[in-house]
Coordinates of C-alpha atoms in Angstrom, one line a residue:
Chain B
M809 CA -41.6 42.5 -22.8
T810 CA -37.9 41.9 -22.7
I811 CA -36.3 40.4 -25.7
V812 CA -32.8 39.1 -26.3
D813 CA -31.6 38.3 -29.8
A814 CA -29.4 35.3 -29.4
H815 CA -27.9 35.3 -32.8
C816 CA -26.6 38.3 -34.8
H817 CA -23.4 39.3 -36.6
I818 CA -21.6 42.7 -37.4
A819 CA -22.9 43.7 -40.7
S820 CA -19.7 44.3 -42.5
L821 CA -17.5 42.5 -45.1
D822 CA -14.7 42.7 -42.6
F823 CA -16.4 39.8 -40.8
I824 CA -18.5 38.0 -43.4
P825 CA -16.3 37.6 -46.5
R826 CA -17.5 38.4 -49.8
S827 CA -17.3 34.9 -51.3
F828 CA -19.7 33.7 -48.6
I829 CA -22.4 36.3 -49.6
E830 CA -21.8 36.1 -53.2
A831 CA -22.4 32.3 -53.3
S832 CA -25.6 32.7 -51.3
L833 CA -26.7 35.4 -53.7
A834 CA -26.0 33.2 -56.7
N835 CA -28.3 30.6 -55.2
M836 CA -31.0 33.3 -54.9
A837 CA -30.4 34.3 -58.4
V838 CA -31.0 30.9 -59.6
L839 CA -34.4 30.9 -57.9
L840 CA -35.5 34.2 -59.4
S841 CA -34.3 33.5 -62.9
A842 CA -35.9 30.2 -63.2
R843 CA -39.1 32.2 -62.8
G844 CA -38.1 34.6 -65.7
V845 CA -37.0 37.4 -63.3
P846 CA -34.1 39.3 -64.7
A847 CA -32.0 38.9 -61.6
T848 CA -28.2 38.4 -61.7
P849 CA -25.9 37.9 -58.9
A850 CA -24.2 41.2 -59.7
K851 CA -27.6 43.1 -59.4
L852 CA -28.5 41.2 -56.0
W853 CA -24.9 42.1 -54.8
S854 CA -25.7 45.8 -55.5
M855 CA -28.9 45.6 -53.4
Y856 CA -27.3 43.7 -50.6
E857 CA -24.0 45.4 -50.3
P858 CA -25.5 48.6 -48.8
K859 CA -26.9 46.4 -46.0
M860 CA -23.2 45.6 -45.1
Q861 CA -22.0 49.0 -43.9
D862 CA -22.7 48.8 -40.2
A863 CA -19.1 47.9 -38.9
N864 CA -19.8 49.7 -35.6
C865 CA -23.3 48.2 -35.0
D866 CA -24.8 51.7 -34.9
E867 CA -27.6 50.6 -37.3
L868 CA -28.1 47.5 -35.5
V869 CA -28.5 49.3 -32.1
A870 CA -31.1 51.6 -33.7
E871 CA -33.1 48.8 -35.1
M872 CA -32.9 46.9 -31.8
A873 CA -34.3 49.9 -30.0
A874 CA -37.1 50.2 -32.5
A875 CA -37.9 46.5 -32.1
G876 CA -37.7 46.4 -28.3
I877 CA -34.7 44.1 -28.3
S878 CA -32.6 45.0 -25.2
R879 CA -29.5 42.9 -25.8
A880 CA -28.0 40.8 -28.7
V881 CA -25.4 38.2 -29.1
L882 CA -22.8 39.0 -31.7
L883 CA -21.2 35.9 -33.2
A884 CA -17.7 36.2 -34.5
A885 CA -17.5 33.2 -36.8
D886 CA -14.0 32.3 -38.0
F887 CA -14.1 31.8 -41.7
S888 CA -10.3 32.5 -42.2
Y889 CA -9.1 29.0 -42.5
A890 CA -11.8 27.9 -45.0
L891 CA -12.3 31.1 -47.1
K892 CA -9.3 33.0 -48.5
D893 CA -10.9 36.4 -48.8
C894 CA -11.2 37.3 -45.2
T895 CA -9.8 40.8 -44.7
L896 CA -9.0 40.5 -40.9
T897 CA -7.2 38.0 -38.9
V898 CA -9.0 36.3 -36.1
E899 CA -7.4 38.4 -33.5
E900 CA -8.2 41.6 -35.4
S901 CA -11.8 40.4 -35.7
F902 CA -11.9 39.8 -32.0
E903 CA -10.4 43.4 -31.3
R904 CA -13.1 44.9 -33.4
H905 CA -15.8 43.1 -31.6
R906 CA -14.3 44.2 -28.3
D907 CA -14.5 47.8 -29.6
V908 CA -18.2 47.2 -30.4
L909 CA -18.7 46.1 -26.8
R910 CA -17.2 49.3 -25.5
R911 CA -19.0 51.5 -28.0
H912 CA -22.4 50.2 -27.0
P913 CA -22.1 49.2 -23.3
G914 CA -24.8 46.7 -22.1
R915 CA -26.2 46.0 -25.6
F916 CA -24.2 43.1 -26.6
E917 CA -22.4 40.0 -25.8
V918 CA -19.9 38.4 -28.1
F919 CA -19.1 34.7 -28.8
G920 CA -15.8 34.4 -30.4
G921 CA -15.1 31.8 -32.9
V922 CA -11.8 30.2 -33.8
D923 CA -11.3 27.5 -36.4
P924 CA -9.7 24.5 -34.3
R925 CA -7.1 23.8 -37.1
W926 CA -5.3 27.1 -36.0
G927 CA -3.7 25.1 -33.2
A928 CA -2.4 26.5 -30.0
D929 CA -2.3 30.0 -31.1
G930 CA -6.1 29.8 -31.8
L931 CA -6.7 28.3 -28.4
A932 CA -4.7 31.1 -26.6
L933 CA -6.6 33.8 -28.5
F934 CA -10.0 32.3 -27.5
E935 CA -9.0 32.1 -23.9
R936 CA -7.9 35.9 -24.1
S937 CA -11.2 36.6 -25.5
L938 CA -12.8 35.3 -22.3
T939 CA -10.3 36.7 -19.8
E940 CA -9.3 40.0 -21.4
F941 CA -12.1 41.0 -24.0
G942 CA -15.0 40.2 -22.0
F943 CA -16.5 37.7 -24.5
R944 CA -19.2 35.4 -23.3
G945 CA -19.3 32.3 -25.5
F946 CA -17.8 30.2 -28.1
K947 CA -19.0 30.3 -31.9
V948 CA -18.4 27.0 -33.8
Y949 CA -18.9 26.9 -37.6
P950 CA -18.8 23.3 -38.9
P951 CA -19.5 24.1 -42.5
C952 CA -15.9 25.4 -42.6
G953 CA -14.9 21.7 -42.6
F954 CA -14.9 20.1 -39.1
S955 CA -17.4 18.2 -36.9
P956 CA -18.5 20.0 -33.7
S957 CA -17.2 17.0 -31.8
A958 CA -13.8 17.0 -33.4
R959 CA -11.2 16.3 -30.8
E960 CA -9.3 19.5 -31.8
L961 CA -12.3 21.4 -30.2
F962 CA -12.1 19.6 -26.8
P963 CA -9.5 22.2 -25.3
Y964 CA -11.9 25.0 -26.3
Y965 CA -14.9 23.1 -24.6
E966 CA -12.7 22.8 -21.5
L967 CA -12.3 26.5 -21.5
C968 CA -15.9 26.9 -21.9
A969 CA -16.5 24.6 -19.0
Q970 CA -14.0 26.4 -16.9
H971 CA -15.5 29.8 -17.6
R972 CA -19.0 28.7 -17.7
V973 CA -19.8 29.9 -21.2
P974 CA -22.0 28.4 -23.9
V975 CA -21.2 27.2 -27.3
L976 CA -23.2 28.3 -30.2
L977 CA -22.9 26.1 -33.5
H978 CA -24.3 26.4 -36.8
V979 CA -26.4 23.5 -38.1
G980 CA -27.7 22.7 -41.5
P981 CA -27.0 24.3 -44.8
T982 CA -25.4 27.7 -45.2
S983 CA -23.6 29.6 -48.0
P984 CA -22.8 27.4 -51.0
A985 CA -19.3 28.5 -50.7
L986 CA -18.9 26.1 -47.8
S987 CA -19.7 22.5 -47.0
F988 CA -22.9 21.0 -45.5
E989 CA -21.3 17.5 -44.7
T990 CA -20.6 18.2 -41.0
T991 CA -23.8 20.3 -40.1
N992 CA -26.1 17.6 -38.9
P993 CA -27.0 18.4 -35.2
F994 CA -26.4 14.7 -34.0
L995 CA -22.7 15.4 -34.7
V996 CA -22.6 17.5 -31.5
D997 CA -23.8 14.6 -29.5
E998 CA -20.4 13.3 -28.3
A999 CA -19.3 16.7 -27.3
A1000 CA -22.4 17.4 -25.4
R1001 CA -22.2 14.0 -23.6
L1002 CA -18.4 14.5 -22.7
F1003 CA -18.9 18.0 -21.6
P1004 CA -22.0 18.0 -19.6
T1005 CA -21.4 21.4 -17.9
V1006 CA -21.1 23.2 -21.2
N1007 CA -24.4 24.3 -23.1
F1008 CA -24.6 23.9 -26.7
I1009 CA -27.0 26.0 -28.8
L1010 CA -28.0 24.5 -32.1
A1011 CA -28.4 27.6 -34.4
H1012 CA -31.2 27.8 -36.7
G1013 CA -32.8 24.7 -35.2
A1014 CA -36.4 25.7 -35.9
V1015 CA -35.7 25.4 -39.7
N1016 CA -32.6 23.2 -40.1
F1017 CA -33.1 19.6 -39.0
P1018 CA -35.9 20.7 -36.7
A1019 CA -36.8 17.1 -35.6
E1020 CA -33.3 16.3 -34.9
C1021 CA -32.7 19.4 -33.0
A1022 CA -35.8 19.0 -31.0
M1023 CA -34.8 15.5 -30.1
M1024 CA -31.4 16.7 -29.0
C1025 CA -33.0 19.3 -26.9
R1026 CA -35.5 17.0 -25.2
F1027 CA -32.9 14.3 -24.3
R1028 CA -29.7 16.2 -23.7
P1029 CA -30.0 18.7 -20.6
N1030 CA -27.2 20.8 -22.0
V1031 CA -28.5 21.3 -25.6
Y1032 CA -30.5 24.2 -26.7
L1033 CA -31.6 25.8 -30.1
D1034 CA -32.2 29.1 -31.5
I1035 CA -35.0 30.0 -34.0
S1036 CA -32.9 32.4 -36.1
A1037 CA -33.3 32.0 -40.0
F1038 CA -37.0 31.4 -39.4
Q1039 CA -37.4 34.0 -41.9
T1040 CA -36.2 31.6 -44.6
A1041 CA -39.4 29.6 -44.1
L1042 CA -41.3 32.7 -45.1
A1043 CA -40.5 31.8 -48.7
W1044 CA -42.2 28.5 -48.8
D1045 CA -44.4 28.1 -45.7
P1046 CA -47.0 30.0 -43.9
P1047 CA -44.9 32.4 -42.0
D1048 CA -45.9 30.8 -38.6
A1049 CA -45.2 27.2 -39.3
A1050 CA -41.6 26.8 -38.4
V1051 CA -41.8 28.6 -35.1
R1052 CA -45.2 27.4 -34.2
G1053 CA -43.9 23.8 -34.7
I1054 CA -40.9 24.1 -32.6
V1055 CA -42.7 25.7 -29.7
S1056 CA -45.3 23.0 -29.6
Q1057 CA -43.0 20.2 -28.6
G1058 CA -42.5 20.7 -24.9
I1059 CA -39.0 22.2 -25.2
N1060 CA -39.7 25.9 -24.7
H1061 CA -37.2 25.9 -21.9
K1062 CA -34.5 25.2 -24.6
I1063 CA -35.6 27.7 -27.3
L1064 CA -33.9 31.0 -27.9
F1065 CA -35.1 33.9 -30.0
G1066 CA -32.7 35.0 -32.8
T1067 CA -32.7 37.0 -36.0
D1068 CA -29.4 36.2 -37.8
W1069 CA -28.9 39.9 -38.5
P1070 CA -27.9 41.0 -41.1
V1071 CA -28.6 38.0 -43.2
F1072 CA -32.2 38.8 -43.9
R1073 CA -31.9 42.5 -44.1
M1074 CA -33.3 42.6 -47.7
Q1075 CA -36.4 40.7 -46.3
G1076 CA -37.3 43.1 -43.4
R1077 CA -36.3 45.0 -40.3
Q1078 CA -35.8 43.7 -36.8
T1079 CA -39.2 45.1 -35.9
D1080 CA -40.6 43.0 -38.6
F1081 CA -39.0 40.0 -37.3
V1082 CA -39.9 40.5 -33.8
E1083 CA -43.6 41.1 -34.8
A1084 CA -43.6 37.9 -36.9
V1085 CA -42.8 35.8 -33.7
F1086 CA -44.3 37.8 -30.8
R1087 CA -47.4 39.4 -32.3
A1088 CA -50.8 38.7 -30.9
G1089 CA -52.2 35.5 -32.5
G1090 CA -48.7 34.5 -33.9
P1091 CA -46.8 31.4 -33.6
L1092 CA -46.3 31.8 -29.7
A1093 CA -50.1 32.5 -29.1
G1094 CA -50.5 28.8 -28.1
I1095 CA -48.0 28.9 -25.3
G1096 CA -48.3 30.4 -21.8
E1097 CA -46.7 33.7 -20.6
T1098 CA -44.0 31.7 -18.7
D1099 CA -42.8 29.8 -21.8
R1100 CA -43.2 33.0 -24.0
A1101 CA -40.8 34.8 -21.5
L1102 CA -38.3 31.8 -21.6
V1103 CA -38.1 32.0 -25.5
A1104 CA -38.1 35.9 -25.5
H1105 CA -35.2 36.3 -23.1
G1106 CA -35.2 33.9 -20.1
N1107 CA -33.4 31.0 -21.8
A1108 CA -30.7 33.3 -23.2
E1109 CA -30.3 35.1 -19.9
R1110 CA -29.8 31.8 -17.9
L1111 CA -27.2 30.7 -20.6
L1112 CA -25.4 34.0 -20.4
G1113 CA -25.3 33.7 -16.6
S1114 CA -23.8 30.6 -15.1
G1115 CA -25.8 28.3 -17.3
L1116 CA -26.7 26.1 -14.4
P1117 CA -29.0 26.0 -11.5
A1118 CA -27.1 27.3 -8.5
A1119 CA -27.8 24.1 -6.5
W1120 CA -26.3 22.0 -9.2
K1121 CA -22.9 23.6 -9.3
D1122 CA -21.0 21.3 -6.9
D1123 CA -22.6 18.1 -8.0
V1124 CA -21.9 18.8 -11.6
D1125 CA -18.2 19.7 -10.8
A1126 CA -17.8 16.4 -8.9
Q1127 CA -19.2 14.6 -12.0
L1128 CA -17.1 16.2 -14.6
Q1129 CA -15.2 13.2 -16.1
Y1130 CA -14.7 13.4 -19.8
R1131 CA -11.2 12.2 -20.2
Chain E
M118 CA -56.0 56.4 -73.0
P119 CA -52.6 55.0 -72.2
P120 CA -52.1 53.4 -68.7
T121 CA -50.8 55.6 -66.0
I122 CA -47.5 54.9 -64.1
D123 CA -49.8 53.8 -61.2
D124 CA -51.7 51.4 -63.4
R125 CA -48.5 49.9 -64.7
I126 CA -47.1 49.3 -61.1
I127 CA -50.5 47.8 -60.0
A128 CA -50.3 45.5 -63.0
L129 CA -46.8 44.4 -62.0
V130 CA -48.0 43.8 -58.4
A131 CA -51.0 41.8 -59.7
G132 CA -48.7 39.8 -61.9
A133 CA -46.5 38.7 -58.9
A134 CA -49.3 37.6 -56.7
P135 CA -50.2 33.9 -56.6
A136 CA -53.1 32.7 -58.6
G137 CA -55.5 32.4 -55.6
A138 CA -54.8 36.0 -54.3
R139 CA -57.5 38.5 -54.4
R140 CA -57.7 40.7 -57.5
T141 CA -59.3 43.8 -56.5
I142 CA -56.1 45.9 -55.8
T143 CA -56.1 49.3 -54.3
R144 CA -53.4 51.4 -52.6
E145 CA -54.5 50.0 -49.3
T146 CA -54.1 46.4 -50.3
H147 CA -51.6 44.7 -48.2
L148 CA -48.8 42.9 -50.2
K149 CA -48.4 40.0 -47.7
R150 CA -51.6 39.5 -45.9
D151 CA -54.0 40.2 -48.9
L152 CA -51.9 39.1 -52.0
G153 CA -49.5 36.5 -50.5
L154 CA -46.4 38.2 -51.6
D155 CA -43.3 36.9 -49.7
S156 CA -40.0 38.6 -49.5
I157 CA -38.7 36.8 -52.6
A158 CA -41.7 37.8 -54.5
L159 CA -41.2 41.3 -53.5
L160 CA -37.6 41.0 -54.7
A161 CA -38.6 39.8 -58.0
L162 CA -41.1 42.7 -58.3
V163 CA -38.1 45.0 -57.9
F164 CA -36.4 43.4 -60.8
R165 CA -39.5 43.5 -62.9
F166 CA -40.0 47.1 -62.1
E167 CA -36.4 47.8 -63.5
Q168 CA -37.4 45.9 -66.6
E169 CA -40.9 47.6 -67.0
F170 CA -39.6 51.2 -66.8
G171 CA -36.0 50.6 -68.2
I172 CA -34.5 51.8 -64.9
D173 CA -31.1 50.4 -63.6
L174 CA -31.4 50.9 -59.7
R175 CA -27.7 50.2 -59.3
A176 CA -26.8 53.0 -61.8
L177 CA -29.1 55.1 -60.0
G178 CA -27.5 54.4 -56.6
A179 CA -30.9 53.5 -55.1
D180 CA -31.0 51.5 -51.9
V181 CA -34.2 49.5 -52.2
D182 CA -35.5 48.4 -48.9
V183 CA -38.0 45.7 -49.6
G184 CA -38.7 45.4 -46.0
R185 CA -40.5 48.8 -46.0
L186 CA -42.9 47.7 -48.7
R187 CA -46.1 46.9 -46.9
T188 CA -49.0 48.0 -49.2
V189 CA -49.6 48.6 -52.9
G190 CA -49.4 52.3 -52.0
D191 CA -45.9 51.9 -50.7
V192 CA -44.9 50.2 -53.8
I193 CA -46.6 53.0 -56.1
D194 CA -44.9 55.7 -54.1
A195 CA -41.5 54.1 -54.1
G196 CA -41.8 53.3 -57.8
A197 CA -42.8 56.9 -58.5
A198 CA -40.0 58.3 -56.6
L199 CA -37.5 56.1 -58.5
I200 CA -39.0 57.1 -61.9
G201 CA -38.7 60.8 -61.0
R202 CA -35.2 60.3 -59.8
A203 CA -34.3 58.4 -63.0
G204 CA -35.9 61.2 -65.1
A205 CA -34.0 64.0 -63.2
K206 CA -30.6 62.2 -63.7
Q207 CA -31.3 61.8 -67.4
E208 CA -32.3 65.5 -67.7
G209 CA -29.1 66.4 -65.9
A210 CA -27.0 64.2 -68.2
M211 CA -28.7 65.9 -71.3
R212 CA -28.0 69.5 -70.0
V213 CA -24.3 68.4 -69.4
T214 CA -24.0 67.2 -72.9
S215 CA -26.1 69.7 -74.9

């Protein structure tokens, strides 16, 4: 079975700042300490830091091969406006992602992210990422302090429409270092309506605001979700519940498999996460082979292609009126 | 007869399992399927192991891969290896200072 992982990051502090991770580990330390476990943020950091030494994605490629994942989408989120301990500029981050594409041909696609408050320079850089670096999408991170329907993002969405690339945006809670205020999936509704030829992927939609994400997928033709971070549900739910629930709502043509590598490296390997979802008798057991293939790779491949049925192209262009 | 290292590790695992989990534990007992231990519980187990055996995994430079722990046997083997490594390091330190 072909599998595409629609949600990964480069496992390096060069791309995910320390403040982001430390805040998340502090949250975990609270959980463990409340149960009398002698866990401190420093100890958790010492366990997690070795998992963030894969700047060239060599470890990720090895784990993909072991797990049967043929391709993965690397998301270059831009934290540089919101967090002050980023070690690279956005341009440097993009160049390093381009280097990974060259190092592992055919294994990755990259969605570049730019905080819209970086203005014209940021927009120009994003366009370069599509025309020169070979990136295939736009990564939006609302917890940095902006709505996914902020007007400042519209020029980016215009480029996405022009180049026929999708947008992947985070929904729901994230590291405590950032805000959760602008992470409700309904906040993308205006953008999705005004840019009907741009496909929007709601990241973590199986576990964060699942009802709202499913609703958006069901009623907006250009809205999708990925199931990454389903691993968080393993802590308080039977492991099948989150994924089984989301694939039981008639929207399997909108669901993408994802693992959010390297976020859950302390909890398991890519083979574990693939097995958790695709094993016989697992959460996809109740759906047919066609839908199973859509979730595993079909939906991602369609979005990474033109994103539209070929017969629609001319009609949609004629209807493009968002000003 | 004092408990063996294996006995002490098994006791840690049993203590980490939810109240309704099975209590007959062998090396083949599956941590998740038989004892209901999720990844957070396994992480907690690592810290309790440090506390039980007086080992600082960070000082030891040990990279604990919780994801590799599938059975009680895996935990026993990993624990025994870490204890051995801690003991060897302590012996080396004593040879340097004596």
